[in-house]
Amino acid sequence: MTIDQFNFAGKKAFVRVDFNVPLDENFNITDDTRMRAALPTLKKILADGGSIIIGSHLGRPKGVTEKYSLKHILKHLDELLGIEVQFASDCMGEEAAAKAAALQPGEALLLENLRFYAEEEGKPRGLADDATDEEKAAAKKAVKESQKEFTKKLASYADCYVNDAFGTAHRAHASTALIAQYFDKDHKMFGYLMEKEVKAVDKVLNDIHRPFTAIMGGSKVSSKIEIIENLLNKVDNLIITGGMTYTFTKAQGGKIGLSICEDDKLDLALELMQKAKEKGVNLVLATDAKIADSFSNDANTQFCKVNEIPDGWEGLDIGPESEKAFAEVIKGSKTILWNGPTGVFEFENFTHGSRSVGEAIVEATKNGAFSLVGGGDSVACVNKFGLASGVSYVSTGGGALLEAIEGKVLPGIAAINE
Ligand code: AMP
């Protein structure tokens, strides 16, 4: 079933969204991209005369935690939807069931953070540090058992299930995948966002126009290793940047000062360079850096060669020479994937490299390239620099996007398709 084929009139839809938005210390939303991304789906259901029960997680709570309450985003959701959304202060229990049952066409109910329950993720909580393997296994079994009841209860609120949470599609959680088994093929579907995400990934995986360039930034090689290895089989150019740079630089004998580095990944970095060579992939690394004498926006700065960073200094962004080299590669590309900043873009004085990558992508896109930007931080970058409208597609998925590009079957997608 597709969302366009389904008539929601008089129906209650359980819609799993990804409202895991960043909040500041006063609970103001600092980036509402994920909320806006779910609006077409929510509005379509309301316009059809359906009602919606909205489920989401926020953060990584280990139980009920005020900080991670979805009530903080309720007011903004009201504004975005143009209606007063009801709230159930517990996603289980009487209140949620009663409010869901009483929903009228055109009304919406937001459930409290699903992850306040361990059953959402199906992982045991509160195990003592010295728990034995037996105790761990028993706790796991218990949570898997109670997860069935939890999932069934969520499903009981609605007539149909819509998954629009691409950001968690790589997790086989209660509300992202398991719930789908309680709805037949004609009553479960992707939301518009999920449909678009699946299409964009498909384009980068199966409809590649060359040259294909991937720009992988961020802090750690260890968290990106699988995707980097996978991309080596697909891309023509691979730009590895951000904090990962220094692991590669040190591996080649360069001086990196205090720059972030994974000493246990030096061999791996050399292996990746060798693999790139064997596969004929043009691996592009920074040649210069913007360095700082402390990890702070107000640090003293200078530019230097990436492998000649003085003691006491650290690389927090790429330098102008690298910007130019990266931009040249990007502008010559026809398919572009960007994940991760070139530096500590949270500090205004170290945003220049990430901005220049974004601008080069926009220019390539103008010249006909298909560009996909994904991963929380790259999305934050394009939004911060006002470049989102100049790229072909901004994904809401971080880990999910990367796993999809690695070629893995995502449980949230499989659950709807099977
Ligand atoms: P990731 O979550 O792995 O995509 O990494 C994103 C994070 O990497 C951002 O918070 C950046 O501040 C950080 N990052 C990028 N470049 C550097 C660098 N040169 N030194 C330290 N952190 C960095």
Tab-separated table of C-alpha atoms and ligand atoms in Angstrom:
chain	number	residue	atom	x	y	z
A	1	MET	CA	0.000	0.000	0.000
A	2	THR	CA	1.187	3.539	-0.638
A	3	ILE	CA	0.110	6.608	1.277
A	4	ASP	CA	-1.367	8.150	-1.873
A	5	GLN	CA	-3.530	5.109	-2.515
A	6	PHE	CA	-4.877	4.979	1.028
A	7	ASN	CA	-7.966	6.938	2.050
A	8	PHE	CA	-7.609	7.866	5.716
A	9	ALA	CA	-11.179	9.206	6.092
A	10	GLY	CA	-12.544	8.020	9.427
A	11	LYS	CA	-9.386	6.016	10.106
A	12	LYS	CA	-6.882	6.276	12.937
A	13	ALA	CA	-3.270	6.084	11.825
A	14	PHE	CA	-0.321	5.289	14.078
A	15	VAL	CA	2.440	7.355	12.530
A	16	ARG	CA	6.011	6.684	13.652
A	17	VAL	CA	7.976	9.861	13.094
A	18	ASP	CA	11.492	10.899	14.005
A	19	PHE	CA	11.041	13.966	16.203
A	20	ASN	CA	14.439	13.449	17.793
A	21	VAL	CA	15.292	17.130	17.410
A	22	PRO	CA	18.135	18.978	19.138
A	23	LEU	CA	17.018	21.112	22.108
A	24	ASP	CA	18.988	23.782	23.952
A	25	GLU	CA	19.183	23.985	27.746
A	26	ASN	CA	15.841	25.827	27.849
A	27	PHE	CA	14.184	23.147	25.706
A	28	ASN	CA	14.000	25.354	22.636
A	29	ILE	CA	14.261	23.421	19.391
A	30	THR	CA	17.483	24.476	17.666
A	31	ASP	CA	16.787	22.667	14.388
A	32	ASP	CA	13.272	21.496	13.472
A	33	THR	CA	14.191	19.906	10.123
A	34	ARG	CA	13.004	16.483	11.257
A	35	MET	CA	9.632	17.806	12.369
A	36	ARG	CA	9.072	19.720	9.151
A	37	ALA	CA	10.066	16.658	7.173
A	38	ALA	CA	7.118	14.674	8.576
A	39	LEU	CA	4.523	17.368	7.905
A	40	PRO	CA	3.385	16.293	4.406
A	41	THR	CA	2.430	12.872	5.759
A	42	LEU	CA	0.683	14.199	8.853
A	43	LYS	CA	-1.176	16.848	6.867
A	44	LYS	CA	-2.305	14.391	4.192
A	45	ILE	CA	-3.882	12.129	6.831
A	46	LEU	CA	-5.664	15.034	8.512
A	47	ALA	CA	-6.829	16.439	5.171
A	48	ASP	CA	-8.291	13.042	4.240
A	49	GLY	CA	-10.371	13.195	7.423
A	50	GLY	CA	-8.236	10.751	9.374
A	51	SER	CA	-6.792	11.126	12.844
A	52	ILE	CA	-3.219	10.545	13.932
A	53	ILE	CA	-1.465	8.984	16.855
A	54	ILE	CA	2.101	10.198	16.680
A	55	GLY	CA	4.892	8.101	18.160
A	56	SER	CA	8.541	9.141	18.413
A	57	HIS	CA	11.640	8.897	20.519
A	58	LEU	CA	13.713	11.812	21.777
A	59	GLY	CA	17.305	11.293	22.840
A	60	ARG	CA	18.516	8.200	24.597
A	61	PRO	CA	16.678	8.093	27.923
A	62	LYS	CA	17.189	5.148	30.226
A	63	GLY	CA	13.723	5.533	31.725
A	64	VAL	CA	11.342	8.441	32.333
A	65	THR	CA	13.497	11.576	32.071
A	66	GLU	CA	12.064	15.106	32.120
A	67	LYS	CA	14.829	16.296	29.797
A	68	TYR	CA	13.683	13.928	27.072
A	69	SER	CA	9.949	14.531	27.362
A	70	LEU	CA	8.219	15.134	24.042
A	71	LYS	CA	6.002	17.705	25.742
A	72	HIS	CA	8.837	20.161	25.015
A	73	ILE	CA	8.046	20.014	21.304
A	74	LEU	CA	4.242	20.018	21.563
A	75	LYS	CA	3.772	23.746	21.119
A	76	HIS	CA	5.941	23.822	18.025
A	77	LEU	CA	4.063	20.859	16.588
A	78	ASP	CA	0.796	22.765	17.119
A	79	GLU	CA	2.233	25.670	15.145
A	80	LEU	CA	3.500	23.487	12.332
A	81	LEU	CA	0.242	21.544	11.976
A	82	GLY	CA	-2.041	24.486	12.670
A	83	ILE	CA	-4.131	22.504	15.149
A	84	GLU	CA	-3.990	21.858	18.876
A	85	VAL	CA	-2.323	18.482	19.243
A	86	GLN	CA	-3.293	16.423	22.286
A	87	PHE	CA	-0.643	14.831	24.479
A	88	ALA	CA	-0.549	11.519	26.349
A	89	SER	CA	1.950	11.780	29.176
A	90	ASP	CA	2.661	8.054	28.961
A	91	CYS	CA	2.654	6.146	25.686
A	92	MET	CA	1.171	3.096	27.453
A	93	GLY	CA	-1.661	2.929	29.946
A	94	GLU	CA	-5.177	4.220	30.300
A	95	GLU	CA	-4.604	7.824	29.312
A	96	ALA	CA	-3.016	7.036	25.950
A	97	ALA	CA	-5.595	4.348	25.118
A	98	ALA	CA	-8.534	6.565	26.099
A	99	LYS	CA	-7.228	9.589	24.215
A	100	ALA	CA	-6.488	7.497	21.126
A	101	ALA	CA	-9.965	5.942	21.251
A	102	ALA	CA	-11.634	9.364	21.540
A	103	LEU	CA	-9.770	10.937	18.605
A	104	GLN	CA	-12.065	12.494	16.019
A	105	PRO	CA	-11.316	12.972	12.309
A	106	GLY	CA	-8.812	15.803	11.873
A	107	GLU	CA	-7.391	15.419	15.385
A	108	ALA	CA	-3.920	14.398	16.484
A	109	LEU	CA	-2.409	12.883	19.614
A	110	LEU	CA	1.290	12.939	20.460
A	111	LEU	CA	2.454	10.081	22.663
A	112	GLU	CA	5.164	10.598	25.268
A	113	ASN	CA	8.669	9.410	24.370
A	114	LEU	CA	8.458	5.731	23.375
A	115	ARG	CA	11.963	5.139	24.707
A	116	PHE	CA	10.829	5.858	28.250
A	117	TYR	CA	10.066	2.132	28.035
A	118	ALA	CA	12.902	-0.362	27.583
A	119	GLU	CA	10.463	-2.363	25.458
A	120	GLU	CA	10.706	0.132	22.594
A	121	GLU	CA	14.311	-0.865	21.905
A	122	GLY	CA	13.937	-4.323	23.433
A	123	LYS	CA	17.125	-3.936	25.434
A	124	PRO	CA	17.255	-4.614	29.184
A	125	ARG	CA	17.933	-1.700	31.517
A	126	GLY	CA	19.196	-1.309	35.049
A	127	LEU	CA	21.389	-4.408	35.017
A	128	ALA	CA	24.045	-4.363	37.743
A	129	ASP	CA	27.578	-3.868	36.436
A	130	ASP	CA	28.554	-7.236	37.854
A	131	ALA	CA	25.554	-9.075	36.371
A	132	THR	CA	26.397	-12.613	35.305
A	133	ASP	CA	25.869	-13.801	31.738
A	134	GLU	CA	22.887	-15.794	32.971
A	135	GLU	CA	21.330	-12.718	34.549
A	136	LYS	CA	21.935	-10.760	31.364
A	137	ALA	CA	20.326	-13.455	29.241
A	138	ALA	CA	17.323	-13.653	31.584
A	139	ALA	CA	16.871	-9.873	31.516
A	140	LYS	CA	17.059	-9.874	27.737
A	141	LYS	CA	14.490	-12.637	27.499
A	142	ALA	CA	12.173	-10.785	29.890
A	143	VAL	CA	12.306	-7.531	27.933
A	144	LYS	CA	11.751	-9.343	24.644
A	145	GLU	CA	8.667	-10.985	26.181
A	146	SER	CA	7.202	-7.730	27.508
A	147	GLN	CA	8.097	-6.066	24.203
A	148	LYS	CA	5.405	-8.143	22.517
A	149	GLU	CA	2.720	-6.722	24.822
A	150	PHE	CA	4.099	-3.208	24.396
A	151	THR	CA	4.049	-3.475	20.607
A	152	LYS	CA	0.574	-4.981	20.535
A	153	LYS	CA	-0.716	-2.173	22.724
A	154	LEU	CA	0.726	0.520	20.430
A	155	ALA	CA	-0.816	-1.236	17.443
A	156	SER	CA	-4.200	-1.422	19.185
A	157	TYR	CA	-4.554	2.376	19.116
A	158	ALA	CA	-4.894	2.523	15.336
A	159	ASP	CA	-6.449	1.089	12.158
A	160	CYS	CA	-3.331	1.504	10.070
A	161	TYR	CA	0.416	2.038	10.452
A	162	VAL	CA	2.525	4.618	8.672
A	163	ASN	CA	6.291	4.646	9.059
A	164	ASP	CA	7.820	8.027	8.305
A	165	ALA	CA	10.848	7.705	10.588
A	166	PHE	CA	13.735	7.118	8.239
A	167	GLY	CA	16.174	8.157	10.979
A	168	THR	CA	15.388	4.969	12.925
A	169	ALA	CA	14.666	2.663	9.980
A	170	HIS	CA	17.893	0.767	10.710
A	171	ARG	CA	16.578	-0.301	14.115
A	172	ALA	CA	14.231	-3.253	14.649
A	173	HIS	CA	12.392	-1.502	17.466
A	174	ALA	CA	8.788	-1.964	18.573
A	175	SER	CA	7.401	1.120	16.841
A	176	THR	CA	9.728	1.158	13.841
A	177	ALA	CA	9.436	-2.446	12.662
A	178	LEU	CA	7.785	-4.962	15.012
A	179	ILE	CA	4.452	-3.120	15.088
A	180	ALA	CA	4.016	-3.668	11.349
A	181	GLN	CA	3.170	-7.356	11.891
A	182	TYR	CA	-0.152	-6.296	13.441
A	183	PHE	CA	-1.319	-4.711	10.203
A	184	ASP	CA	-1.957	-6.448	6.912
A	185	LYS	CA	-0.348	-5.331	3.658
A	186	ASP	CA	-3.231	-2.992	2.860
A	187	HIS	CA	-2.963	-1.184	6.195
A	188	LYS	CA	0.745	-0.416	6.491
A	189	MET	CA	2.773	1.951	4.369
A	190	PHE	CA	5.660	4.402	4.168
A	191	GLY	CA	5.008	8.072	4.771
A	192	TYR	CA	6.068	10.598	2.122
A	193	LEU	CA	9.401	11.269	3.796
A	194	MET	CA	10.286	7.606	3.924
A	195	GLU	CA	9.267	7.207	0.265
A	196	LYS	CA	11.563	10.084	-0.733
A	197	GLU	CA	14.467	8.768	1.343
A	198	VAL	CA	14.200	5.303	-0.153
A	199	LYS	CA	14.150	6.806	-3.647
A	200	ALA	CA	17.201	9.032	-2.986
A	201	VAL	CA	19.237	6.124	-1.629
A	202	ASP	CA	18.219	4.054	-4.616
A	203	LYS	CA	19.498	6.749	-6.940
A	204	VAL	CA	22.911	6.839	-5.263
A	205	LEU	CA	23.140	3.045	-5.180
A	206	ASN	CA	21.600	2.008	-8.457
A	207	ASP	CA	21.425	4.947	-10.832
A	208	ILE	CA	24.943	6.348	-10.598
A	209	HIS	CA	26.078	9.002	-13.026
A	210	ARG	CA	29.853	9.327	-12.974
A	211	PRO	CA	32.102	10.639	-11.635
A	212	PHE	CA	30.668	9.690	-8.243
A	213	THR	CA	32.268	11.517	-5.304
A	214	ALA	CA	31.695	10.828	-1.622
A	215	ILE	CA	32.821	13.298	1.012
A	216	MET	CA	33.129	11.625	4.379
A	217	GLY	CA	33.856	13.884	7.312
A	218	GLY	CA	33.289	13.721	11.034
A	219	SER	CA	35.408	12.762	13.955
A	220	LYS	CA	36.250	9.074	13.906
A	221	VAL	CA	37.408	6.534	11.355
A	222	SER	CA	36.069	3.747	13.582
A	223	SER	CA	32.478	4.910	13.237
A	224	LYS	CA	32.698	5.236	9.443
A	225	ILE	CA	34.864	2.289	8.542
A	226	GLU	CA	32.153	0.059	7.062
A	227	ILE	CA	30.736	2.762	4.874
A	228	ILE	CA	34.184	3.851	3.716
A	229	GLU	CA	35.050	0.277	2.737
A	230	ASN	CA	31.752	-0.084	0.944
A	231	LEU	CA	32.125	3.219	-0.860
A	232	LEU	CA	35.523	2.142	-2.168
A	233	ASN	CA	33.607	-0.312	-4.357
A	234	LYS	CA	31.346	2.375	-5.742
A	235	VAL	CA	32.907	5.803	-5.979
A	236	ASP	CA	35.447	7.407	-8.298
A	237	ASN	CA	36.582	9.963	-5.716
A	238	LEU	CA	36.558	9.601	-1.946
A	239	ILE	CA	37.301	12.694	0.102
A	240	ILE	CA	38.063	11.747	3.714
A	241	THR	CA	38.046	14.801	5.945
A	242	GLY	CA	37.192	16.163	9.407
A	243	GLY	CA	38.856	14.671	12.457
A	244	MET	CA	39.579	11.469	10.504
A	245	THR	CA	42.241	13.365	8.574
A	246	TYR	CA	44.747	13.186	11.383
A	247	THR	CA	44.622	9.419	11.774
A	248	PHE	CA	45.597	9.201	8.091
A	249	THR	CA	48.254	11.893	8.468
A	250	LYS	CA	49.854	10.254	11.504
A	251	ALA	CA	49.724	6.849	9.811
A	252	GLN	CA	51.883	8.323	7.044
A	253	GLY	CA	54.390	9.679	9.567
A	254	GLY	CA	53.080	13.250	9.730
A	255	LYS	CA	53.206	15.495	12.813
A	256	ILE	CA	49.671	16.200	14.055
A	257	GLY	CA	50.238	17.932	17.415
A	258	LEU	CA	47.162	17.555	19.625
A	259	SER	CA	44.767	16.815	16.760
A	260	ILE	CA	42.144	14.140	17.309
A	261	CYS	CA	43.554	10.749	16.299
A	262	GLU	CA	42.735	7.072	16.750
A	263	ASP	CA	46.085	5.467	17.406
A	264	ASP	CA	44.651	1.974	17.092
A	265	LYS	CA	43.428	2.738	13.572
A	266	LEU	CA	46.721	3.781	11.975
A	267	ASP	CA	47.183	0.450	10.190
A	268	LEU	CA	43.594	0.534	9.066
A	269	ALA	CA	44.125	3.976	7.552
A	270	LEU	CA	47.084	2.687	5.552
A	271	GLU	CA	45.064	-0.350	4.459
A	272	LEU	CA	42.263	1.891	3.234
A	273	MET	CA	44.744	3.943	1.246
A	274	GLN	CA	46.130	0.770	-0.299
A	275	LYS	CA	42.646	-0.537	-1.122
A	276	ALA	CA	41.717	2.746	-2.762
A	277	LYS	CA	44.805	2.462	-4.937
A	278	GLU	CA	43.996	-1.111	-5.946
A	279	LYS	CA	40.456	-0.204	-6.847
A	280	GLY	CA	41.467	2.887	-8.772
A	281	VAL	CA	39.633	5.223	-6.404
A	282	ASN	CA	41.021	8.718	-6.093
A	283	LEU	CA	41.364	9.097	-2.304
A	284	VAL	CA	41.603	12.779	-1.452
A	285	LEU	CA	42.912	13.945	1.909
A	286	ALA	CA	43.549	17.461	3.192
A	287	THR	CA	47.025	18.888	2.595
A	288	ASP	CA	46.686	21.868	4.927
A	289	ALA	CA	44.806	22.625	8.137
A	290	LYS	CA	43.455	25.516	10.137
A	291	ILE	CA	45.031	24.880	13.503
A	292	ALA	CA	44.202	26.188	16.965
A	293	ASP	CA	46.129	26.428	20.231
A	294	SER	CA	43.100	25.150	22.186
A	295	PHE	CA	39.790	23.419	21.460
A	296	SER	CA	37.775	26.622	21.447
A	297	ASN	CA	36.198	29.076	19.058
A	298	ASP	CA	38.368	31.854	20.468
A	299	ALA	CA	41.654	29.996	20.187
A	300	ASN	CA	44.578	31.559	18.337
A	301	THR	CA	44.702	30.145	14.834
A	302	GLN	CA	47.023	29.739	11.868
A	303	PHE	CA	47.235	27.676	8.708
A	304	CYS	CA	49.904	25.055	8.213
A	305	LYS	CA	50.683	21.879	6.299
A	306	VAL	CA	48.520	19.062	7.620
A	307	ASN	CA	51.587	16.967	8.492
A	308	GLU	CA	53.552	19.752	10.179
A	309	ILE	CA	51.288	20.749	13.049
A	310	PRO	CA	53.378	22.193	15.892
A	311	ASP	CA	53.278	20.676	19.385
A	312	GLY	CA	50.420	22.079	21.459
A	313	TRP	CA	48.282	22.897	18.396
A	314	GLU	CA	45.448	20.930	16.816
A	315	GLY	CA	43.730	20.883	13.435
A	316	LEU	CA	40.121	22.016	13.707
A	317	ASP	CA	39.349	22.583	10.015
A	318	ILE	CA	40.895	22.241	6.579
A	319	GLY	CA	42.951	25.060	5.075
A	320	PRO	CA	42.485	27.016	1.800
A	321	GLU	CA	44.638	24.692	-0.310
A	322	SER	CA	42.491	21.688	0.679
A	323	GLU	CA	39.297	23.684	0.143
A	324	LYS	CA	40.380	24.380	-3.401
A	325	ALA	CA	41.341	20.772	-4.102
A	326	PHE	CA	38.098	19.409	-2.642
A	327	ALA	CA	35.996	21.936	-4.571
A	328	GLU	CA	37.639	21.000	-7.856
A	329	VAL	CA	36.853	17.319	-7.384
A	330	ILE	CA	33.293	18.066	-6.269
A	331	LYS	CA	32.548	20.448	-9.136
A	332	GLY	CA	33.636	17.807	-11.653
A	333	SER	CA	31.211	15.215	-10.239
A	334	LYS	CA	27.804	13.971	-11.404
A	335	THR	CA	26.776	12.070	-8.251
A	336	ILE	CA	27.720	13.385	-4.811
A	337	LEU	CA	27.234	12.050	-1.303
A	338	TRP	CA	28.173	14.210	1.674
A	339	ASN	CA	28.327	12.957	5.231
A	340	GLY	CA	30.161	14.815	7.970
A	341	PRO	CA	31.806	18.242	8.310
A	342	THR	CA	35.401	19.084	7.392
A	343	GLY	CA	36.038	20.514	10.844
A	344	VAL	CA	34.530	21.538	14.151
A	345	PHE	CA	31.746	23.457	12.442
A	346	GLU	CA	30.012	24.070	15.784
A	347	PHE	CA	32.685	26.765	16.314
A	348	GLU	CA	32.008	29.704	13.974
A	349	ASN	CA	35.724	30.187	13.300
A	350	PHE	CA	36.067	26.635	11.977
A	351	THR	CA	33.107	26.496	9.581
A	352	HIS	CA	34.882	27.739	6.473
A	353	GLY	CA	35.890	24.357	5.099
A	354	SER	CA	32.452	22.803	5.568
A	355	ARG	CA	30.842	25.852	3.977
A	356	SER	CA	33.139	25.655	0.959
A	357	VAL	CA	32.320	21.962	0.481
A	358	GLY	CA	28.602	22.810	0.678
A	359	GLU	CA	28.992	25.614	-1.851
A	360	ALA	CA	30.897	23.397	-4.273
A	361	ILE	CA	28.123	20.794	-4.013
A	362	VAL	CA	25.501	23.436	-4.763
A	363	GLU	CA	27.447	24.518	-7.838
A	364	ALA	CA	27.821	20.939	-9.072
A	365	THR	CA	24.095	20.414	-8.518
A	366	LYS	CA	23.340	23.498	-10.626
A	367	ASN	CA	25.380	21.867	-13.363
A	368	GLY	CA	23.270	18.724	-13.288
A	369	ALA	CA	24.785	16.559	-10.552
A	370	PHE	CA	22.587	14.591	-8.154
A	371	SER	CA	23.655	15.447	-4.595
A	372	LEU	CA	22.607	13.664	-1.445
A	373	VAL	CA	23.508	15.150	1.931
A	374	GLY	CA	22.939	13.027	5.000
A	375	GLY	CA	23.966	12.471	8.556
A	376	GLY	CA	22.872	14.812	11.334
A	377	ASP	CA	25.908	17.067	11.202
A	378	SER	CA	25.984	17.553	7.440
A	379	VAL	CA	22.309	18.452	7.556
A	380	ALA	CA	23.024	20.937	10.333
A	381	CYS	CA	25.806	22.333	8.090
A	382	VAL	CA	23.698	22.879	4.972
A	383	ASN	CA	20.937	24.410	7.076
A	384	LYS	CA	23.342	26.668	8.939
A	385	PHE	CA	24.825	27.916	5.659
A	386	GLY	CA	21.421	28.249	3.942
A	387	LEU	CA	22.417	25.762	1.242
A	388	ALA	CA	19.700	23.122	1.699
A	389	SER	CA	17.626	24.265	-1.262
A	390	GLY	CA	20.657	24.072	-3.558
A	391	VAL	CA	21.300	20.345	-3.136
A	392	SER	CA	19.189	17.573	-4.663
A	393	TYR	CA	18.203	15.853	-1.453
A	394	VAL	CA	18.847	16.368	2.247
A	395	SER	CA	18.346	13.109	4.084
A	396	THR	CA	16.996	13.036	7.625
A	397	GLY	CA	18.858	9.826	8.308
A	398	GLY	CA	22.304	9.542	9.860
A	399	GLY	CA	23.023	5.924	10.742
A	400	ALA	CA	20.057	4.754	8.676
A	401	LEU	CA	21.323	6.492	5.558
A	402	LEU	CA	24.814	5.120	6.021
A	403	GLU	CA	23.548	1.573	6.561
A	404	ALA	CA	21.314	1.821	3.509
A	405	ILE	CA	24.279	2.965	1.433
A	406	GLU	CA	26.336	0.130	2.859
A	407	GLY	CA	23.734	-2.041	1.137
A	408	LYS	CA	22.076	-3.360	4.309
A	409	VAL	CA	18.361	-4.150	4.416
A	410	LEU	CA	16.818	-1.773	6.935
A	411	PRO	CA	14.312	-3.434	9.311
A	412	GLY	CA	11.933	-0.456	9.141
A	413	ILE	CA	11.768	-0.752	5.378
A	414	ALA	CA	11.585	-4.551	5.298
A	415	ALA	CA	8.686	-4.532	7.799
A	416	ILE	CA	6.506	-2.553	5.409
A	417	ASN	CA	7.557	-4.414	2.298
A	418	GLU	CA	7.097	-7.956	3.556
B	1	AMP	P1	30.471	12.480	13.256
B	1	AMP	O1	29.420	12.458	14.334
B	1	AMP	O2	31.431	11.322	13.312
B	1	AMP	O3	29.908	12.740	11.895
B	1	AMP	O4	31.390	13.706	13.593
B	1	AMP	C1	30.920	15.021	13.616
B	1	AMP	C2	31.732	15.743	14.597
B	1	AMP	O5	33.076	15.719	14.193
B	1	AMP	C3	31.362	17.201	14.731
B	1	AMP	O6	30.806	17.409	16.004
B	1	AMP	C4	32.682	17.935	14.568
B	1	AMP	O7	32.889	18.912	15.551
B	1	AMP	C5	33.700	16.828	14.743
B	1	AMP	N1	34.967	17.145	14.079
B	1	AMP	C6	35.162	17.418	12.781
B	1	AMP	N2	36.442	17.748	12.541
B	1	AMP	C7	37.077	17.687	13.717
B	1	AMP	C8	38.411	17.932	14.133
B	1	AMP	N3	39.333	18.318	13.254
B	1	AMP	N4	38.703	17.781	15.445
B	1	AMP	C9	37.758	17.403	16.324
B	1	AMP	N5	36.489	17.146	15.993
B	1	AMP	C10	36.139	17.290	14.709
